[in-house]
Amino acid sequence: MGDAQTAVALFGAAGYTGLELVKLLARHPGVRLACAASDGHAGKLVGELASGPDGLRFVTADEARRIAAGCSVALLAVPPEPAKALALALREAGVRVIDLSHAHRATAGAVYGLASLFAGEVAGAQLVANPGCYATAVITAAAPLVRHGLVGGELFVSAGSGVTGAGRTADEAMSLGEMYGEVRAYKVLRHQHVPEIELALGRVGAGVRVVLTTHLLPVARGIFATLTARLARPASSAELVARFREDYAGDPTVSIAETPEEVSLRRVVGTNACRIGVASDERGIVVVTAALDNLLKGAAGQAVENLNLMLGYPRMAGLEHLARHA
Amino acid sequence: MGDAQTAVALFGAAGYTGLELVKLLARHPGVRLACAASDGHAGKLVGELASGPDGLRFVTADEARRIAAGCSVALLAVPPEPAKALALALREAGVRVIDLSHAHRATAGAVYGLASLFAGEVAGAQLVANPGCYATAVITAAAPLVRHGLVGGELFVSAGSGVTGAGRTADEAMSLGEMYGEVRAYKVLRHQHVPEIELALGRVGAGVRVVLTTHLLPVARGIFATLTARLARPASSAELVARFREDYAGDPTVSIAETPEEVSLRRVVGTNACRIGVASDERGIVVVTAALDNLLKGAAGQAVENLNLMLGYPRMAGLEHLARHA
Amino acid sequence: MGDAQTAVALFGAAGYTGLELVKLLARHPGVRLACAASDGHAGKLVGELASGPDGLRFVTADEARRIAAGCSVALLAVPPEPAKALALALREAGVRVIDLSHAHRATAGAVYGLASLFAGEVAGAQLVANPGCYATAVITAAAPLVRHGLVGGELFVSAGSGVTGAGRTADEAMSLGEMYGEVRAYKVLRHQHVPEIELALGRVGAGVRVVLTTHLLPVARGIFATLTARLARPASSAELVARFREDYAGDPTVSIAETPEEVSLRRVVGTNACRIGVASDERGIVVVTAALDNLLKGAAGQAVENLNLMLGYPRMAGLEHLARHA
Amino acid sequence: MGDAQTAVALFGAAGYTGLELVKLLARHPGVRLACAASDGHAGKLVGELASGPDGLRFVTADEARRIAAGCSVALLAVPPEPAKALALALREAGVRVIDLSHAHRATAGAVYGLASLFAGEVAGAQLVANPGCYATAVITAAAPLVRHGLVGGELFVSAGSGVTGAGRTADEAMSLGEMYGEVRAYKVLRHQHVPEIELALGRVGAGVRVVLTTHLLPVARGIFATLTARLARPASSAELVARFREDYAGDPTVSIAETPEEVSLRRVVGTNACRIGVASDERGIVVVTAALDNLLKGAAGQAVENLNLMLGYPRMAGLEHLARHA
């Protein structure tokens, strides 16, 4: 990795994802966090909000743009509109960009940074669109089925997220008073993540139609997804587990459980893992469950994987201290 | 309702469902709780565990069988095996029985007590099989689709339950330490409730195949179910909402929301309501969400509905004090 | 109670406490909710937010003032500043007022509505200051100790509240993401409730100094308070339990447990009860625990008690449907 | 630290504390986990329950005793009775022992391993009694007050713990169904931890009497303690903060907040930190709040600190990957 650390700029540093990035980059052996931008917290010590580099203070986005011009890579943990503008300016300045918003996820100019599937493209990318948390869970869980032509008909996905998935904002609907004991569906049939998922799966195998229903769960962190479909051809649970294990052999972030029941949300929170279980029955139905931490594997952790791929570092550099499971 | 109260016997009175029945029957204007059986708590005042009738003490199951012989109806909130034996003995003694276990749910000799659909049969029944909590949610949510021939292909259901659904037992897996922030699937493709659901729906319309994945959620109470299917023919969201509202017009326990997103688990907990939302999209997909309190509408509350139907009382007698929503 | 129902006006109807009042008043046999004011929800059906009277819609505060002029009593569930102005105007119009804010809790012109202690004064009051939730728990728990001269030195109180105690607002700090697994102290040594508590206890016995530390707990509802003090003279646990039971004999809202450990927050939520336990040791220390639902006994429920006292209704009219315990 | 790793044996490896030790020791640069004993899980891969050393399997306690005889140190995460027997046998075999149970906390033959206060004695100890989680929080929070003679009268402590503090057992009372929304006090005035706390504080300054009330909180992990006392002499908040900071200057595990309100349970969970805040008022009252992770700083983390002190490693060896705060 050499002695010199690569300078990295971070925008949107005080959101939930931004703070996770601060913590991860502070421990990364090959990276130096050159600036952490947050207009709302500019001037404040980063260490007041997260275990970041000693003495580093938040700067304004304007100041961060000047600093970023001298960096190798910039990470954007900001909403889509500012992300578009920042990406344009930074790319013009020759800075490589990882955008964690959904601004570039369906655009031709960006590489889709699902690290387990498209590592090769990410390595040479100038602009990486970091996948969303639902998309990471669903694509990772569905890819082996799609690759081996196993999905007959639609892929029905029911998935739930902890409230940090909605970002760090003042919203009465997200208050503990409103969310205690609550479960509800949101964006039903409004498909925000579906095009991204269908596009990525279409590169793995024959096109599949995805029906995704997302839910808000009364937990702070994590995504749990349950995929169900009719099998295109008979495949036993054992065969499916074997296929999934082969497909993800050597992947440091994906592990395949013996059964769908073994996948536990609690045990992936705090890790960069995506845990997956698969089974089928005699009626030709397949069920896949998948769980990951929405702020790590579903956002900041995968962004660091992509950063490593871009810089030629080992994929798990800076991530190894995370628990493999709780 | 007359002055004389009908004597009712309760077995399994100290479990989660049993205690809900104690509380409901204590307020019921037409019913007198003649005995509350619990071998583990025999001798103890019922009022120590729940707001029951003053002075009533738990009795052993043996003692309760003697008392029950003089009752009109017995409610069984015990596991399936003792429920079978009790039902046999009580029926021989001429006592009508409501069995809340799954012992009689698929048997010819019992009426399936899904009160919103089969009220007529329940009225004259000697033995009522009270539906399970998942089954109540799924059947109530799916019945209009099935009745109007709208389901094309399988009905995919993803549903979650609070931990009281597993009963009141010492189980490390249900401890708050294990369940905090947890979500996991269980009994995947093992279909315990599926035959019950398919059987009931088969009486409403043409047979439909149900794929049910159940999950444990980190809440105490409630069932939330999300049903997804391909529509057999085009139907707009507005049309679906209208159909559902017509089908449940006048039902005091079912309410149809404007959209699937409006269905809130928290707002049905503590009520005897089943709240349902439905929508479709231009790709021909229909999504139905449903929520209910697993111990009330999913167990004790519906048992009281059935009791009322059997005794000729208004269906909501003894249930009106429950909040319509939180 | 007669046939004619007493007209009551409610201001601040869409907050957590306001909605509880809507639900309670809707079931009250002697009261008719003449208007429910909420500028933010004016025009909307009350029934969309809570089980209120059929067809009633929220009105603006201005409109409610006109309607209230024809009512016997107005309930103010608004912040202190508007409460002061409203109380002044309504009193001039001859309307009796129950103010649930802290605006009038330490003023000479108002009766302090701790219903278990000062029922006699409330009956004839024109303006009742409804006690705060912490104050209700602490005063009720401490009164027997103070009355019998048992407190030697300060009364140290550590108490925690669910997040609905902070009202229904958009506040990032109250989001489930921030509050999950969280406990923290607030307003330490800043005594907002202490004068109110010391004043009320000073009317029960010799003055006592109260040290109160309040905490935010990761639950939606409830207050749990632990009081500790040096005993002024020896008193066994049995003696203390007996004293507390004598003092609260006949009170329909206070129950004394066998021990402090028996007091359970979960079992008072949803009730209008204050549950109390007391014990002492051989070193001369006394510990009292108390629990109540902050929105019911700690706010809306006690307001209805006060309303009943003012109108000559039974103290629990409109409250009897609430569970005695969960 | 040299190349050779020190062999360490672990008993009670499959409990909550044991699994935390497995994870910490697996990453410790100077230590090799020679055996992980659990009769219940013997033969099973440790990695199925926690991120432990690859390939290590649980062994029976008998087998572990044989292996431990060749180790430098044994860690006992078992109940007090087996801990006594194991400590006796292992000490005879010349193995140094860290006992995490309370068996040796008040015995003359053991060094009390409150690492922040008694590091010097721990270094040379043959038998270390690792403090309990409540004791660690209370002693650390109270020590500066006691050292500087600031406590006038009793020290009143109200503290709460997450349910993992009760260990990993099947107990209906700890089920999420019973604990959801629950708070209750336990062991009131039964002082189990008080002698341990008073003994340790008596070595820091003049004896102080501690009144401790412990509570069960509806969270998985963490201890939050609130200490209140009359000051023996006037001391401003600023003075107290300064004293606390001086006393803990250089301590890698204790940090002093600006105010008691800043102490957040959520932010210490997952860390080896004890976070403390202190303030006083003009009435001469002092309040100290303290928070720590009951399984880390309150158990396994402090045990590793003690292990490091005994072996001459840096105190934070093997603990540095833990977040400083969340």
PDB file of C-alpha atoms in Angstrom, chain C residues 154 156-158 177-191 194 198 209-211 213 215 217-219 221 224-226 228-230 237 260-267 269 279-283 285-287 289, chain D residues 154 156-158 177-191 194 198 209-211 213 215 217-219 221 224-226 228-230 237 260-267 269 279-283 285-287 289:
ATOM      1  CA  GLU C 154     -33.724  15.447  50.897  1.00  0.00           C
ATOM      2  CA  PHE C 156     -33.919  12.028  45.934  1.00  0.00           C
ATOM      3  CA  VAL C 157     -35.941  11.163  42.851  1.00  0.00           C
ATOM      4  CA  SER C 158     -34.704   9.540  39.682  1.00  0.00           C
ATOM      5  CA  GLY C 177     -32.763   6.260  14.986  1.00  0.00           C
ATOM      6  CA  GLU C 178     -31.412   8.452  17.776  1.00  0.00           C
ATOM      7  CA  MET C 179     -33.431   6.946  20.627  1.00  0.00           C
ATOM      8  CA  TYR C 180     -33.010   3.244  19.851  1.00  0.00           C
ATOM      9  CA  GLY C 181     -31.205   1.706  22.804  1.00  0.00           C
ATOM     10  CA  GLU C 182     -30.739   5.177  24.251  1.00  0.00           C
ATOM     11  CA  VAL C 183     -31.039   6.456  27.823  1.00  0.00           C
ATOM     12  CA  ARG C 184     -30.015   9.949  28.821  1.00  0.00           C
ATOM     13  CA  ALA C 185     -30.683  12.489  31.536  1.00  0.00           C
ATOM     14  CA  TYR C 186     -32.149  15.917  30.778  1.00  0.00           C
ATOM     15  CA  LYS C 187     -32.787  19.163  32.615  1.00  0.00           C
ATOM     16  CA  VAL C 188     -30.429  17.957  35.343  1.00  0.00           C
ATOM     17  CA  LEU C 189     -30.701  20.209  38.399  1.00  0.00           C
ATOM     18  CA  ARG C 190     -32.781  22.615  36.369  1.00  0.00           C
ATOM     19  CA  HIS C 191     -35.788  21.885  38.506  1.00  0.00           C
ATOM     20  CA  VAL C 194     -39.498  20.746  41.478  1.00  0.00           C
ATOM     21  CA  GLU C 198     -42.428  20.912  46.703  1.00  0.00           C
ATOM     22  CA  ARG C 209     -36.623  19.330  49.563  1.00  0.00           C
ATOM     23  CA  VAL C 210     -36.828  17.363  46.353  1.00  0.00           C
ATOM     24  CA  VAL C 211     -33.880  16.524  44.093  1.00  0.00           C
ATOM     25  CA  THR C 213     -33.246  13.879  37.912  1.00  0.00           C
ATOM     26  CA  HIS C 215     -34.322  10.779  32.029  1.00  0.00           C
ATOM     27  CA  LEU C 217     -36.233   6.298  28.085  1.00  0.00           C
ATOM     28  CA  PRO C 218     -36.520   4.390  24.802  1.00  0.00           C
ATOM     29  CA  VAL C 219     -40.237   3.696  25.149  1.00  0.00           C
ATOM     30  CA  ARG C 221     -45.288   5.949  26.879  1.00  0.00           C
ATOM     31  CA  PHE C 224     -41.299   5.421  36.107  1.00  0.00           C
ATOM     32  CA  ALA C 225     -40.067   7.191  39.249  1.00  0.00           C
ATOM     33  CA  THR C 226     -37.794   5.906  42.000  1.00  0.00           C
ATOM     34  CA  THR C 228     -35.121   7.361  47.870  1.00  0.00           C
ATOM     35  CA  ALA C 229     -34.613   9.049  51.219  1.00  0.00           C
ATOM     36  CA  ARG C 230     -33.296   8.602  54.707  1.00  0.00           C
ATOM     37  CA  SER C 237     -41.587  -2.214  54.981  1.00  0.00           C
ATOM     38  CA  PRO C 260     -41.271  -1.821  44.874  1.00  0.00           C
ATOM     39  CA  GLU C 261     -40.225  -4.572  42.443  1.00  0.00           C
ATOM     40  CA  GLU C 262     -43.834  -5.346  41.559  1.00  0.00           C
ATOM     41  CA  VAL C 263     -44.390  -1.944  39.996  1.00  0.00           C
ATOM     42  CA  SER C 264     -44.316  -2.461  36.230  1.00  0.00           C
ATOM     43  CA  LEU C 265     -44.366   0.338  33.680  1.00  0.00           C
ATOM     44  CA  ARG C 266     -45.842  -1.873  30.998  1.00  0.00           C
ATOM     45  CA  ARG C 267     -48.842  -2.780  33.130  1.00  0.00           C
ATOM     46  CA  VAL C 269     -49.593   1.993  30.170  1.00  0.00           C
ATOM     47  CA  ALA C 279     -39.901  -0.703  51.166  1.00  0.00           C
ATOM     48  CA  SER C 280     -37.284   0.175  53.779  1.00  0.00           C
ATOM     49  CA  ASP C 281     -34.145  -1.461  55.122  1.00  0.00           C
ATOM     50  CA  GLU C 282     -32.329  -1.780  58.426  1.00  0.00           C
ATOM     51  CA  ARG C 283     -30.061   1.126  57.523  1.00  0.00           C
ATOM     52  CA  ILE C 285     -33.461   3.969  53.912  1.00  0.00           C
ATOM     53  CA  VAL C 286     -36.828   4.074  52.195  1.00  0.00           C
ATOM     54  CA  VAL C 287     -37.401   3.408  48.503  1.00  0.00           C
ATOM     55  CA  THR C 289     -41.291   3.217  43.062  1.00  0.00           C
TER      56      THR C 289
ATOM     57  CA  GLU D 154     -25.360   8.913  51.574  1.00  0.00           C
ATOM     58  CA  PHE D 156     -27.954   7.724  46.250  1.00  0.00           C
ATOM     59  CA  VAL D 157     -27.634   5.764  43.031  1.00  0.00           C
ATOM     60  CA  SER D 158     -30.388   4.882  40.596  1.00  0.00           C
ATOM     61  CA  GLY D 177     -43.231  -9.868  25.022  1.00  0.00           C
ATOM     62  CA  GLU D 178     -42.820  -9.126  28.734  1.00  0.00           C
ATOM     63  CA  MET D 179     -40.097  -6.481  28.419  1.00  0.00           C
ATOM     64  CA  TYR D 180     -41.509  -4.408  25.553  1.00  0.00           C
ATOM     65  CA  GLY D 181     -42.151  -0.938  26.922  1.00  0.00           C
ATOM     66  CA  GLU D 182     -41.276  -2.208  30.403  1.00  0.00           C
ATOM     67  CA  VAL D 183     -39.244  -0.641  33.206  1.00  0.00           C
ATOM     68  CA  ARG D 184     -39.076  -2.138  36.662  1.00  0.00           C
ATOM     69  CA  ALA D 185     -36.852  -2.102  39.717  1.00  0.00           C
ATOM     70  CA  TYR D 186     -35.223  -5.258  41.053  1.00  0.00           C
ATOM     71  CA  LYS D 187     -33.254  -6.325  44.115  1.00  0.00           C
ATOM     72  CA  VAL D 188     -34.416  -3.119  45.810  1.00  0.00           C
ATOM     73  CA  LEU D 189     -32.466  -2.569  49.029  1.00  0.00           C
ATOM     74  CA  ARG D 190     -31.008  -6.044  48.691  1.00  0.00           C
ATOM     75  CA  HIS D 191     -27.599  -4.580  48.106  1.00  0.00           C
ATOM     76  CA  VAL D 194     -23.243  -2.444  47.434  1.00  0.00           C
ATOM     77  CA  GLU D 198     -18.395   0.571  49.292  1.00  0.00           C
ATOM     78  CA  ARG D 209     -22.611   4.753  52.304  1.00  0.00           C
ATOM     79  CA  VAL D 210     -24.183   3.807  49.005  1.00  0.00           C
ATOM     80  CA  VAL D 211     -27.905   3.355  48.379  1.00  0.00           C
ATOM     81  CA  THR D 213     -31.605   0.940  43.251  1.00  0.00           C
ATOM     82  CA  HIS D 215     -33.738  -1.270  37.250  1.00  0.00           C
ATOM     83  CA  LEU D 217     -34.574  -1.330  31.039  1.00  0.00           C
ATOM     84  CA  PRO D 218     -36.076  -2.374  27.703  1.00  0.00           C
ATOM     85  CA  VAL D 219     -32.772  -2.356  25.832  1.00  0.00           C
ATOM     86  CA  ARG D 221     -27.120  -3.648  26.263  1.00  0.00           C
ATOM     87  CA  PHE D 224     -26.853   3.950  32.854  1.00  0.00           C
ATOM     88  CA  ALA D 225     -26.265   5.185  36.424  1.00  0.00           C
ATOM     89  CA  THR D 226     -27.349   8.425  38.066  1.00  0.00           C
ATOM     90  CA  THR D 228     -26.958  12.060  43.574  1.00  0.00           C
ATOM     91  CA  ALA D 229     -25.654  13.348  46.895  1.00  0.00           C
ATOM     92  CA  ARG D 230     -25.416  16.357  49.114  1.00  0.00           C
ATOM     93  CA  SER D 237     -20.045  22.411  38.176  1.00  0.00           C
ATOM     94  CA  PRO D 260     -24.537  15.100  32.803  1.00  0.00           C
ATOM     95  CA  GLU D 261     -27.015  15.488  29.923  1.00  0.00           C
ATOM     96  CA  GLU D 262     -24.345  14.704  27.341  1.00  0.00           C
ATOM     97  CA  VAL D 263     -23.863  11.167  28.604  1.00  0.00           C
ATOM     98  CA  SER D 264     -25.622   8.876  26.115  1.00  0.00           C
ATOM     99  CA  LEU D 265     -26.129   5.168  26.610  1.00  0.00           C
ATOM    100  CA  ARG D 266     -26.378   4.511  22.888  1.00  0.00           C
ATOM    101  CA  ARG D 267     -23.004   6.064  22.210  1.00  0.00           C
ATOM    102  CA  VAL D 269     -22.668   0.562  23.538  1.00  0.00           C
ATOM    103  CA  ALA D 279     -22.860  19.001  37.769  1.00  0.00           C
ATOM    104  CA  SER D 280     -23.899  20.735  40.990  1.00  0.00           C
ATOM    105  CA  ASP D 281     -26.414  23.403  41.947  1.00  0.00           C
ATOM    106  CA  GLU D 282     -26.673  26.273  44.367  1.00  0.00           C
ATOM    107  CA  ARG D 283     -28.509  24.060  46.862  1.00  0.00           C
ATOM    108  CA  ILE D 285     -26.505  18.948  45.355  1.00  0.00           C
ATOM    109  CA  VAL D 286     -24.226  17.022  43.016  1.00  0.00           C
ATOM    110  CA  VAL D 287     -25.419  14.777  40.193  1.00  0.00           C
ATOM    111  CA  THR D 289     -24.321  10.365  35.304  1.00  0.00           C
TER     112      THR D 289
END
